[in-house]
PDB file of C-alpha atoms in Angstrom:
ATOM      1  CA  MET A   1     111.149   7.906-111.993  1.00 50.00           C
ATOM      2  CA  THR A   2     110.517  11.470-111.182  1.00 52.00           C
ATOM      3  CA  THR A   3     112.546  14.059-113.072  1.00 53.00           C
ATOM      4  CA  PRO A   4     114.159  16.420-110.249  1.00 52.00           C
ATOM      5  CA  THR A   5     113.724  19.924-110.665  1.00 52.00           C
ATOM      6  CA  ARG A   6     116.516  22.914-111.185  1.00 52.00           C
ATOM      7  CA  THR A   7     116.573  22.491-107.106  1.00 52.00           C
ATOM      8  CA  GLY A   8     117.536  19.062-106.878  1.00 52.00           C
ATOM      9  CA  ARG A   9     114.009  18.047-105.084  1.00 56.00           C
ATOM     10  CA  ALA A  10     111.213  15.918-106.749  1.00 53.00           C
ATOM     11  CA  PRO A  11     107.906  17.767-107.425  1.00 55.00           C
ATOM     12  CA  ALA A  12     105.023  17.504-104.710  1.00 55.00           C
ATOM     13  CA  PRO A  13     102.706  14.768-105.759  1.00 53.00           C
ATOM     14  CA  THR A  14      99.788  16.719-107.143  1.00 55.00           C
ATOM     15  CA  ARG A  15      96.065  15.976-105.649  1.00 53.00           C
ATOM     16  CA  GLY A  16      94.549  12.922-106.178  1.00 50.00           C
ATOM     17  CA  SER A  17      97.802  10.927-106.833  1.00 50.00           C
ATOM     18  CA  THR A  18      98.308  10.139-103.379  1.00 52.00           C
ATOM     19  CA  PRO A  19      98.611   6.175-102.606  1.00 52.00           C
ATOM     20  CA  THR A  20      95.274   4.669-101.291  1.00 52.00           C
ATOM     21  CA  ALA A  21      96.389   1.673-100.276  1.00 52.00           C
ATOM     22  CA  GLY A  22      96.894   2.285 -96.914  1.00 54.00           C
ATOM     23  CA  ARG A  23      93.370   3.398 -96.392  1.00 61.00           C
ATOM     24  CA  ALA A  24      91.550   0.137 -97.006  1.00 61.00           C
ATOM     25  CA  PRO A  25      92.651  -1.791 -94.391  1.00 70.00           C
ATOM     26  CA  ALA A  26      91.228   1.378 -91.928  1.00 70.00           C
ATOM     27  CA  THR A  27      88.297   1.349 -93.653  1.00 82.00           C
ATOM     28  CA  GLY A  28      87.865  -2.362 -93.056  1.00 79.00           C
ATOM     29  CA  LEU A  29      88.036  -2.310 -89.686  1.00 85.00           C
ATOM     30  CA  ARG A  30      85.980   0.837 -88.588  1.00 86.00           C
ATOM     31  CA  ARG A  31      83.318  -1.082 -90.691  1.00 87.00           C
ATOM     32  CA  ALA A  32      84.027  -4.164 -89.055  1.00 87.00           C
ATOM     33  CA  ALA A  33      83.911  -2.494 -85.833  1.00 88.00           C
ATOM     34  CA  LEU A  34      80.459  -1.178 -86.914  1.00 89.00           C
ATOM     35  CA  TYR A  35      79.242  -4.647 -87.698  1.00 90.00           C
ATOM     36  CA  ALA A  36      80.345  -6.062 -84.608  1.00 91.00           C
ATOM     37  CA  THR A  37      78.798  -3.244 -82.741  1.00 92.00           C
ATOM     38  CA  LEU A  38      75.503  -3.565 -84.481  1.00 91.00           C
ATOM     39  CA  VAL A  39      75.431  -7.520 -83.847  1.00 92.00           C
ATOM     40  CA  ALA A  40      75.861  -6.902 -79.723  1.00 92.00           C
ATOM     41  CA  LEU A  41      73.128  -4.033 -79.776  1.00 92.00           C
ATOM     42  CA  ALA A  42      71.120  -6.566 -81.600  1.00 90.00           C
ATOM     43  CA  LEU A  43      71.733  -9.408 -79.209  1.00 90.00           C
ATOM     44  CA  VAL A  44      70.948  -7.212 -76.371  1.00 90.00           C
ATOM     45  CA  PHE A  45      67.529  -6.377 -77.872  1.00 86.00           C
ATOM     46  CA  LEU A  46      66.299  -9.634 -79.154  1.00 87.00           C
ATOM     47  CA  THR A  47      67.918 -11.803 -76.033  1.00 89.00           C
ATOM     48  CA  PRO A  48      64.851 -10.779 -73.838  1.00 87.00           C
ATOM     49  CA  LEU A  49      62.558 -11.194 -76.434  1.00 87.00           C
ATOM     50  CA  VAL A  50      64.067 -14.966 -77.719  1.00 89.00           C
ATOM     51  CA  TRP A  51      64.222 -15.928 -73.667  1.00 87.00           C
ATOM     52  CA  MET A  52      59.966 -14.513 -73.694  1.00 88.00           C
ATOM     53  CA  VAL A  53      59.618 -17.143 -76.697  1.00 88.00           C
ATOM     54  CA  ILE A  54      61.448 -19.811 -74.755  1.00 89.00           C
ATOM     55  CA  THR A  55      59.794 -19.086 -71.464  1.00 87.00           C
ATOM     56  CA  SER A  56      55.881 -19.449 -72.924  1.00 86.00           C
ATOM     57  CA  LEU A  57      57.495 -22.833 -74.470  1.00 87.00           C
ATOM     58  CA  LYS A  58      58.186 -24.472 -71.737  1.00 85.00           C
ATOM     59  CA  THR A  59      56.013 -26.644 -69.210  1.00 83.00           C
ATOM     60  CA  TYR A  60      55.453 -25.365 -65.381  1.00 79.00           C
ATOM     61  CA  THR A  61      58.097 -27.446 -63.551  1.00 79.00           C
ATOM     62  CA  GLY A  62      60.501 -26.667 -66.464  1.00 77.00           C
ATOM     63  CA  ALA A  63      60.100 -22.950 -66.185  1.00 77.00           C
ATOM     64  CA  GLN A  64      61.078 -23.523 -62.471  1.00 77.00           C
ATOM     65  CA  GLN A  65      64.335 -25.338 -62.968  1.00 78.00           C
ATOM     66  CA  ILE A  66      67.546 -23.914 -61.543  1.00 79.00           C
ATOM     67  CA  PRO A  67      69.672 -23.461 -63.677  1.00 81.00           C
ATOM     68  CA  PRO A  68      67.550 -22.214 -66.482  1.00 78.00           C
ATOM     69  CA  THR A  69      68.064 -23.535 -69.660  1.00 78.00           C
ATOM     70  CA  TRP A  70      67.860 -21.991 -72.876  1.00 79.00           C
ATOM     71  CA  LEU A  71      65.650 -24.872 -74.864  1.00 80.00           C
ATOM     72  CA  PRO A  72      62.378 -26.284 -73.827  1.00 80.00           C
ATOM     73  CA  ASP A  73      62.643 -30.003 -73.434  1.00 77.00           C
ATOM     74  CA  PRO A  74      59.633 -30.751 -73.794  1.00 81.00           C
ATOM     75  CA  ILE A  75      58.273 -28.291 -76.303  1.00 82.00           C
ATOM     76  CA  SER A  76      54.616 -27.695 -74.307  1.00 82.00           C
ATOM     77  CA  GLY A  77      52.038 -25.498 -75.262  1.00 80.00           C
ATOM     78  CA  TYR A  78      50.331 -25.461 -71.652  1.00 81.00           C
ATOM     79  CA  GLY A  79      51.089 -21.569 -71.248  1.00 82.00           C
ATOM     80  CA  TYR A  80      48.953 -20.438 -74.621  1.00 84.00           C
ATOM     81  CA  GLU A  81      46.425 -23.470 -73.293  1.00 83.00           C
ATOM     82  CA  GLN A  82      46.208 -21.134 -70.343  1.00 80.00           C
ATOM     83  CA  VAL A  83      45.936 -17.907 -71.861  1.00 81.00           C
ATOM     84  CA  LEU A  84      43.388 -18.384 -74.790  1.00 80.00           C
ATOM     85  CA  ASP A  85      40.807 -20.656 -72.721  1.00 76.00           C
ATOM     86  CA  ASN A  86      40.770 -19.201 -69.079  1.00 71.00           C
ATOM     87  CA  SER A  87      37.613 -18.046 -67.730  1.00 72.00           C
ATOM     88  CA  ALA A  88      38.982 -16.702 -64.692  1.00 74.00           C
ATOM     89  CA  ASN A  89      41.237 -14.301 -66.362  1.00 78.00           C
ATOM     90  CA  PRO A  90      39.811 -13.464 -70.090  1.00 85.00           C
ATOM     91  CA  VAL A  91      42.927 -12.508 -71.608  1.00 84.00           C
ATOM     92  CA  LEU A  92      41.559 -12.306 -74.895  1.00 86.00           C
ATOM     93  CA  ARG A  93      39.263 -10.236 -73.734  1.00 89.00           C
ATOM     94  CA  TRP A  94      41.764  -8.134 -72.517  1.00 90.00           C
ATOM     95  CA  PHE A  95      43.103  -8.340 -76.046  1.00 91.00           C
ATOM     96  CA  ALA A  96      40.525  -7.244 -77.726  1.00 92.00           C
ATOM     97  CA  ASN A  97      39.969  -4.001 -75.195  1.00 94.00           C
ATOM     98  CA  SER A  98      43.680  -2.784 -75.790  1.00 94.00           C
ATOM     99  CA  MET A  99      43.645  -2.794 -79.525  1.00 94.00           C
ATOM    100  CA  LEU A 100      40.109  -1.422 -79.559  1.00 95.00           C
ATOM    101  CA  ALA A 101      41.096   1.466 -76.956  1.00 95.00           C
ATOM    102  CA  ALA A 102      44.621   1.607 -78.668  1.00 95.00           C
ATOM    103  CA  THR A 103      43.240   2.236 -82.275  1.00 94.00           C
ATOM    104  CA  LEU A 104      40.528   4.961 -81.464  1.00 96.00           C
ATOM    105  CA  HIS A 105      43.069   6.566 -79.253  1.00 96.00           C
ATOM    106  CA  ALA A 106      45.273   6.857 -82.454  1.00 95.00           C
ATOM    107  CA  LEU A 107      42.750   7.971 -84.361  1.00 96.00           C
ATOM    108  CA  LEU A 108      41.537  10.602 -82.400  1.00 96.00           C
ATOM    109  CA  VAL A 109      45.015  11.700 -81.542  1.00 96.00           C
ATOM    110  CA  LEU A 110      45.624  12.180 -85.280  1.00 95.00           C
ATOM    111  CA  ALA A 111      42.519  14.338 -85.989  1.00 95.00           C
ATOM    112  CA  THR A 112      43.007  16.872 -82.634  1.00 95.00           C
ATOM    113  CA  ALA A 113      46.769  17.109 -83.217  1.00 95.00           C
ATOM    114  CA  SER A 114      46.645  17.589 -87.004  1.00 94.00           C
ATOM    115  CA  MET A 115      43.816  19.856 -87.369  1.00 95.00           C
ATOM    116  CA  ALA A 116      45.400  22.017 -84.045  1.00 94.00           C
ATOM    117  CA  ALA A 117      48.984  21.632 -85.701  1.00 94.00           C
ATOM    118  CA  TYR A 118      47.911  23.068 -89.219  1.00 94.00           C
ATOM    119  CA  ALA A 119      46.134  25.885 -87.695  1.00 93.00           C
ATOM    120  CA  LEU A 120      49.643  26.952 -85.382  1.00 93.00           C
ATOM    121  CA  ALA A 121      51.976  26.632 -88.695  1.00 92.00           C
ATOM    122  CA  ARG A 122      49.931  28.290 -91.559  1.00 89.00           C
ATOM    123  CA  MET A 123      47.156  30.527 -90.062  1.00 88.00           C
ATOM    124  CA  ARG A 124      47.247  34.048 -88.633  1.00 87.00           C
ATOM    125  CA  PHE A 125      45.972  34.566 -85.873  1.00 88.00           C
ATOM    126  CA  ARG A 126      47.028  37.040 -82.512  1.00 90.00           C
ATOM    127  CA  GLY A 127      48.604  35.444 -79.951  1.00 88.00           C
ATOM    128  CA  ARG A 128      49.374  31.927 -81.911  1.00 89.00           C
ATOM    129  CA  LYS A 129      53.475  32.075 -80.562  1.00 90.00           C
ATOM    130  CA  VAL A 130      51.954  32.621 -76.860  1.00 93.00           C
ATOM    131  CA  LEU A 131      49.789  29.462 -77.769  1.00 93.00           C
ATOM    132  CA  PHE A 132      51.986  26.877 -78.859  1.00 93.00           C
ATOM    133  CA  ALA A 133      54.447  27.838 -75.910  1.00 93.00           C
ATOM    134  CA  LEU A 134      51.936  27.022 -73.491  1.00 94.00           C
ATOM    135  CA  ILE A 135      51.119  23.765 -75.572  1.00 93.00           C
ATOM    136  CA  VAL A 136      54.634  22.850 -75.454  1.00 91.00           C
ATOM    137  CA  GLY A 137      54.694  23.619 -71.925  1.00 92.00           C
ATOM    138  CA  THR A 138      52.484  21.359 -71.028  1.00 91.00           C
ATOM    139  CA  LEU A 139      54.830  18.576 -72.207  1.00 90.00           C
ATOM    140  CA  PHE A 140      56.718  19.408 -68.859  1.00 91.00           C
ATOM    141  CA  ILE A 141      54.206  18.858 -66.581  1.00 90.00           C
ATOM    142  CA  PRO A 142      54.676  14.731 -64.748  1.00 90.00           C
ATOM    143  CA  PRO A 143      51.518  12.744 -66.075  1.00 86.00           C
ATOM    144  CA  THR A 144      51.252  11.401 -62.688  1.00 88.00           C
ATOM    145  CA  SER A 145      50.036  14.848 -61.054  1.00 90.00           C
ATOM    146  CA  LEU A 146      47.057  14.814 -63.563  1.00 90.00           C
ATOM    147  CA  ILE A 147      45.744  11.622 -62.214  1.00 92.00           C
ATOM    148  CA  ILE A 148      43.718  12.703 -59.917  1.00 92.00           C
ATOM    149  CA  PRO A 149      42.015  15.734 -61.484  1.00 92.00           C
ATOM    150  CA  ASN A 150      41.471  13.477 -64.572  1.00 93.00           C
ATOM    151  CA  PHE A 151      39.914  10.935 -62.232  1.00 94.00           C
ATOM    152  CA  LEU A 152      37.132  13.544 -60.949  1.00 95.00           C
ATOM    153  CA  ILE A 153      36.390  14.626 -64.246  1.00 94.00           C
ATOM    154  CA  VAL A 154      35.738  11.295 -65.967  1.00 93.00           C
ATOM    155  CA  ASP A 155      33.751  10.624 -63.102  1.00 93.00           C
ATOM    156  CA  GLU A 156      31.215  13.418 -63.429  1.00 94.00           C
ATOM    157  CA  LEU A 157      31.469  12.217 -67.126  1.00 93.00           C
ATOM    158  CA  ASN A 158      30.474   8.987 -66.039  1.00 93.00           C
ATOM    159  CA  TRP A 159      33.585   7.235 -67.567  1.00 93.00           C
ATOM    160  CA  ILE A 160      34.614   5.078 -64.661  1.00 93.00           C
ATOM    161  CA  ASP A 161      35.070   1.088 -66.232  1.00 92.00           C
ATOM    162  CA  THR A 162      34.067   1.997 -69.741  1.00 92.00           C
ATOM    163  CA  LEU A 163      36.179   2.054 -72.990  1.00 91.00           C
ATOM    164  CA  ALA A 164      36.311   5.877 -73.396  1.00 93.00           C
ATOM    165  CA  VAL A 165      38.020   6.341 -70.208  1.00 94.00           C
ATOM    166  CA  VAL A 166      41.239   4.963 -71.357  1.00 94.00           C
ATOM    167  CA  VAL A 167      40.430   6.446 -75.160  1.00 94.00           C
ATOM    168  CA  VAL A 168      39.806   9.775 -74.928  1.00 93.00           C
ATOM    169  CA  PRO A 169      41.898  11.714 -72.118  1.00 91.00           C
ATOM    170  CA  GLY A 170      45.055  11.908 -73.608  1.00 88.00           C
ATOM    171  CA  THR A 171      44.241  12.624 -76.925  1.00 91.00           C
ATOM    172  CA  ALA A 172      44.435  15.911 -76.898  1.00 89.00           C
ATOM    173  CA  SER A 173      48.244  15.235 -77.254  1.00 89.00           C
ATOM    174  CA  ALA A 174      50.765  18.576 -77.076  1.00 92.00           C
ATOM    175  CA  PHE A 175      53.509  16.167 -78.682  1.00 93.00           C
ATOM    176  CA  GLY A 176      51.564  15.433 -81.727  1.00 93.00           C
ATOM    177  CA  VAL A 177      50.396  19.288 -82.022  1.00 94.00           C
ATOM    178  CA  PHE A 178      54.527  19.845 -81.797  1.00 93.00           C
ATOM    179  CA  PHE A 179      55.378  17.035 -83.804  1.00 91.00           C
ATOM    180  CA  LEU A 180      52.945  17.622 -86.946  1.00 92.00           C
ATOM    181  CA  ARG A 181      53.650  21.605 -86.458  1.00 92.00           C
ATOM    182  CA  GLN A 182      56.934  21.078 -87.592  1.00 90.00           C
ATOM    183  CA  PHE A 183      56.782  19.067 -90.157  1.00 90.00           C
ATOM    184  CA  PHE A 184      53.575  21.150 -91.624  1.00 92.00           C
ATOM    185  CA  LEU A 185      56.271  23.850 -91.510  1.00 90.00           C
ATOM    186  CA  SER A 186      58.624  21.749 -93.408  1.00 87.00           C
ATOM    187  CA  LEU A 187      56.346  22.086 -96.722  1.00 88.00           C
ATOM    188  CA  PRO A 188      56.657  24.283 -99.325  1.00 88.00           C
ATOM    189  CA  ARG A 189      53.890  26.959 -99.690  1.00 88.00           C
ATOM    190  CA  GLU A 190      54.115  26.931-103.030  1.00 90.00           C
ATOM    191  CA  LEU A 191      51.790  24.060-103.421  1.00 87.00           C
ATOM    192  CA  GLU A 192      49.249  25.911-100.869  1.00 88.00           C
ATOM    193  CA  GLU A 193      49.328  28.856-102.794  1.00 88.00           C
ATOM    194  CA  ALA A 194      48.589  26.518-105.885  1.00 90.00           C
ATOM    195  CA  ALA A 195      45.725  25.237-104.723  1.00 88.00           C
ATOM    196  CA  VAL A 196      44.412  28.560-103.672  1.00 89.00           C
ATOM    197  CA  LEU A 197      44.727  29.963-107.003  1.00 88.00           C
ATOM    198  CA  ASP A 198      42.492  26.649-108.035  1.00 87.00           C
ATOM    199  CA  GLY A 199      39.981  27.664-105.821  1.00 88.00           C
ATOM    200  CA  ALA A 200      40.473  25.692-102.887  1.00 88.00           C
ATOM    201  CA  ASN A 201      38.910  26.849 -99.502  1.00 90.00           C
ATOM    202  CA  GLN A 202      41.383  26.691 -96.368  1.00 88.00           C
ATOM    203  CA  TRP A 203      40.045  23.046 -95.490  1.00 91.00           C
ATOM    204  CA  GLN A 204      40.198  21.617 -98.777  1.00 91.00           C
ATOM    205  CA  ILE A 205      43.951  22.765 -98.401  1.00 91.00           C
ATOM    206  CA  PHE A 206      44.225  20.892 -95.445  1.00 91.00           C
ATOM    207  CA  TRP A 207      42.829  17.936 -96.851  1.00 92.00           C
ATOM    208  CA  LYS A 208      43.263  17.404-100.132  1.00 91.00           C
ATOM    209  CA  VAL A 209      47.267  18.844 -99.830  1.00 91.00           C
ATOM    210  CA  VAL A 210      48.842  18.713 -96.369  1.00 92.00           C
ATOM    211  CA  LEU A 211      47.189  15.396 -95.322  1.00 92.00           C
ATOM    212  CA  PRO A 212      48.399  13.980 -98.199  1.00 91.00           C
ATOM    213  CA  LEU A 213      51.750  15.053 -98.420  1.00 90.00           C
ATOM    214  CA  SER A 214      51.940  14.650 -94.279  1.00 90.00           C
ATOM    215  CA  ARG A 215      51.552  10.474 -94.572  1.00 89.00           C
ATOM    216  CA  PRO A 216      55.038  10.116 -93.018  1.00 87.00           C
ATOM    217  CA  ALA A 217      55.028  12.161 -89.961  1.00 90.00           C
ATOM    218  CA  LEU A 218      51.086  11.180 -89.681  1.00 92.00           C
ATOM    219  CA  ALA A 219      52.175   7.370 -89.722  1.00 89.00           C
ATOM    220  CA  THR A 220      54.768   7.930 -86.913  1.00 89.00           C
ATOM    221  CA  LEU A 221      52.431   9.752 -84.748  1.00 92.00           C
ATOM    222  CA  ALA A 222      49.868   7.126 -85.067  1.00 92.00           C
ATOM    223  CA  VAL A 223      52.326   4.194 -84.243  1.00 90.00           C
ATOM    224  CA  LEU A 224      53.939   6.563 -81.547  1.00 91.00           C
ATOM    225  CA  SER A 225      50.360   7.124 -80.181  1.00 93.00           C
ATOM    226  CA  PHE A 226      48.789   3.833 -80.424  1.00 93.00           C
ATOM    227  CA  LEU A 227      52.298   2.384 -78.482  1.00 91.00           C
ATOM    228  CA  THR A 228      51.931   4.527 -75.633  1.00 93.00           C
ATOM    229  CA  ASN A 229      47.854   3.909 -75.347  1.00 94.00           C
ATOM    230  CA  TRP A 230      48.747   0.410 -75.703  1.00 93.00           C
ATOM    231  CA  ASN A 231      51.308  -0.191 -72.991  1.00 91.00           C
ATOM    232  CA  ASP A 232      49.525   2.311 -70.247  1.00 92.00           C
ATOM    233  CA  PHE A 233      49.493   0.600 -66.866  1.00 90.00           C
ATOM    234  CA  LEU A 234      48.980   3.353 -64.774  1.00 91.00           C
ATOM    235  CA  TRP A 235      45.853   4.878 -65.646  1.00 93.00           C
ATOM    236  CA  PRO A 236      43.938   1.881 -66.195  1.00 93.00           C
ATOM    237  CA  ILE A 237      44.227   0.293 -62.622  1.00 91.00           C
ATOM    238  CA  PHE A 238      42.592   3.940 -61.491  1.00 91.00           C
ATOM    239  CA  VAL A 239      39.363   3.757 -63.564  1.00 93.00           C
ATOM    240  CA  LEU A 240      38.983   0.015 -64.806  1.00 92.00           C
ATOM    241  CA  PHE A 241      37.367  -2.211 -61.777  1.00 90.00           C
ATOM    242  CA  SER A 242      35.318  -5.314 -64.071  1.00 88.00           C
ATOM    243  CA  PRO A 243      37.463  -7.860 -65.089  1.00 86.00           C
ATOM    244  CA  GLU A 244      36.222  -7.820 -68.409  1.00 87.00           C
ATOM    245  CA  MET A 245      36.769  -4.303 -69.077  1.00 90.00           C
ATOM    246  CA  LEU A 246      40.482  -4.213 -68.410  1.00 91.00           C
ATOM    247  CA  THR A 247      42.981  -3.592 -70.826  1.00 92.00           C
ATOM    248  CA  LEU A 248      46.036  -6.236 -71.290  1.00 90.00           C
ATOM    249  CA  PRO A 249      49.046  -4.250 -68.901  1.00 89.00           C
ATOM    250  CA  PRO A 250      46.935  -4.676 -65.845  1.00 89.00           C
ATOM    251  CA  GLY A 251      45.259  -7.227 -66.935  1.00 86.00           C
ATOM    252  CA  LEU A 252      48.637  -9.377 -67.204  1.00 83.00           C
ATOM    253  CA  GLY A 253      49.686  -8.180 -63.602  1.00 80.00           C
ATOM    254  CA  LEU A 254      46.697 -10.548 -62.797  1.00 79.00           C
ATOM    255  CA  LEU A 255      48.546 -13.345 -63.911  1.00 74.00           C
ATOM    256  CA  GLN A 256      51.489 -13.329 -60.910  1.00 70.00           C
ATOM    257  CA  GLY A 257      49.913 -14.833 -58.119  1.00 61.00           C
ATOM    258  CA  ALA A 258      51.043 -13.697 -54.701  1.00 49.00           C
ATOM    259  CA  TYR A 259      53.236 -16.152 -53.893  1.00 51.00           C
ATOM    260  CA  ASN A 260      54.106 -17.670 -56.704  1.00 65.00           C
ATOM    261  CA  THR A 261      54.384 -17.102 -60.373  1.00 73.00           C
ATOM    262  CA  ASP A 262      53.652 -19.236 -63.640  1.00 77.00           C
ATOM    263  CA  TYR A 263      55.772 -18.277 -65.851  1.00 81.00           C
ATOM    264  CA  PRO A 264      54.611 -19.862 -69.433  1.00 86.00           C
ATOM    265  CA  VAL A 265      51.728 -18.501 -68.506  1.00 84.00           C
ATOM    266  CA  LEU A 266      52.820 -14.875 -67.914  1.00 84.00           C
ATOM    267  CA  MET A 267      54.922 -14.999 -71.190  1.00 87.00           C
ATOM    268  CA  ALA A 268      52.611 -16.609 -73.020  1.00 87.00           C
ATOM    269  CA  GLY A 269      50.669 -13.379 -71.961  1.00 85.00           C
ATOM    270  CA  ALA A 270      52.756 -11.226 -72.986  1.00 86.00           C
ATOM    271  CA  MET A 271      54.335 -12.768 -76.341  1.00 87.00           C
ATOM    272  CA  LEU A 272      50.052 -12.059 -77.147  1.00 86.00           C
ATOM    273  CA  ALA A 273      50.771  -8.449 -75.920  1.00 87.00           C
ATOM    274  CA  SER A 274      53.892  -7.958 -78.168  1.00 87.00           C
ATOM    275  CA  LEU A 275      52.962  -9.400 -80.984  1.00 87.00           C
ATOM    276  CA  PRO A 276      50.370  -6.644 -82.626  1.00 87.00           C
ATOM    277  CA  VAL A 277      53.446  -3.712 -81.398  1.00 85.00           C
ATOM    278  CA  LEU A 278      55.496  -6.022 -83.753  1.00 85.00           C
ATOM    279  CA  VAL A 279      53.690  -6.589 -86.468  1.00 86.00           C
ATOM    280  CA  LEU A 280      52.645  -2.654 -86.256  1.00 85.00           C
ATOM    281  CA  PHE A 281      56.325  -1.586 -86.727  1.00 81.00           C
ATOM    282  CA  VAL A 282      56.989  -4.206 -89.094  1.00 82.00           C
ATOM    283  CA  LEU A 283      54.578  -2.775 -91.725  1.00 82.00           C
ATOM    284  CA  ALA A 284      55.091   0.757 -90.627  1.00 77.00           C
ATOM    285  CA  GLN A 285      58.833   1.225 -90.002  1.00 75.00           C
ATOM    286  CA  ARG A 286      59.315   2.762 -93.945  1.00 74.00           C
ATOM    287  CA  HIS A 287      57.153   5.695 -92.776  1.00 71.00           C
ATOM    288  CA  ILE A 288      58.057   6.158 -89.287  1.00 71.00           C
ATOM    289  CA  ILE A 289      62.059   6.188 -90.311  1.00 72.00           C
ATOM    290  CA  GLN A 290      61.209   8.843 -93.460  1.00 68.00           C
ATOM    291  CA  GLY A 291      58.467  10.686 -90.724  1.00 63.00           C
ATOM    292  CA  VAL A 292      61.767  11.164 -88.487  1.00 64.00           C
ATOM    293  CA  SER A 293      64.391  11.884 -90.262  1.00 62.00           C
ATOM    294  CA  ARG A 294      62.433  14.160 -93.438  1.00 57.00           C
ATOM    295  CA  SER A 295      62.200  17.676 -93.011  1.00 43.00           C
ATOM    296  CA  GLY A 296      60.832  18.896 -96.111  1.00 40.00           C
ATOM    297  CA  LEU A 297      59.949  17.448 -99.382  1.00 38.00           C
ATOM    298  CA  LYS A 298      62.827  15.539-101.597  1.00 41.00           C
ATOM    299  CA  GLY A 299      63.279  18.074-104.463  1.00 35.00           C
TER     300      GLY A 299
END
């Protein structure tokens, strides 16, 4: 029982003595609403993937049924058989071309962007800020406006209908330079100054100090560059003509006929194209989250 003061009023409750029983239901409701929202979003993103897998396991007639059925009856490997053993449409060759092109493209982007970003972040030279502004300004140029100039350049280099034409263009990534520069600026200079005291030159500092500390950012940029090249559809159509030189995105377009579509074959090819992306994200998700969320070192 609270003892009243001389004025007849009970003393005000001190900080920390306020009842918290009413907060628990509100917190529980907010958490339940958050989980429900996350589950709904997961269903929205996973439903097309699940439908793709189910359709790839159907027969040709089963995929044409109206209304469509969720479960394949019977389960058939017809789509995968046509994809893996098709002389007219060498899907496995397209897969290998895409894998090689995307991997080389990602490595070249890392090489060019990391060196340019380090120079802009750590070296002092006249016009550095103007140069960085020009690089960032190229991000506002629509990529489609560069198709004809790029085509004329690669034609002069005799790269048409070769893998080099889908690997080299775009390796000077303005986004990569911007992304890595911002990450390099967040690294403490004390580590580089200590390396200088130990006798390291500029290249040794870049190679042995800065790059090891930037693995999350490098992994994030590598994944983004890989996916950009892997999913590129427009540019390969203009520069690749031989069926054996095609990459997966334009190649899968050939699986769709003019008057009918073999959905199990098309979905099996799409499933084959999705596997590297899913595996890459699962393997690199920890580095991707760190590269995006971190702004420096945890001290």
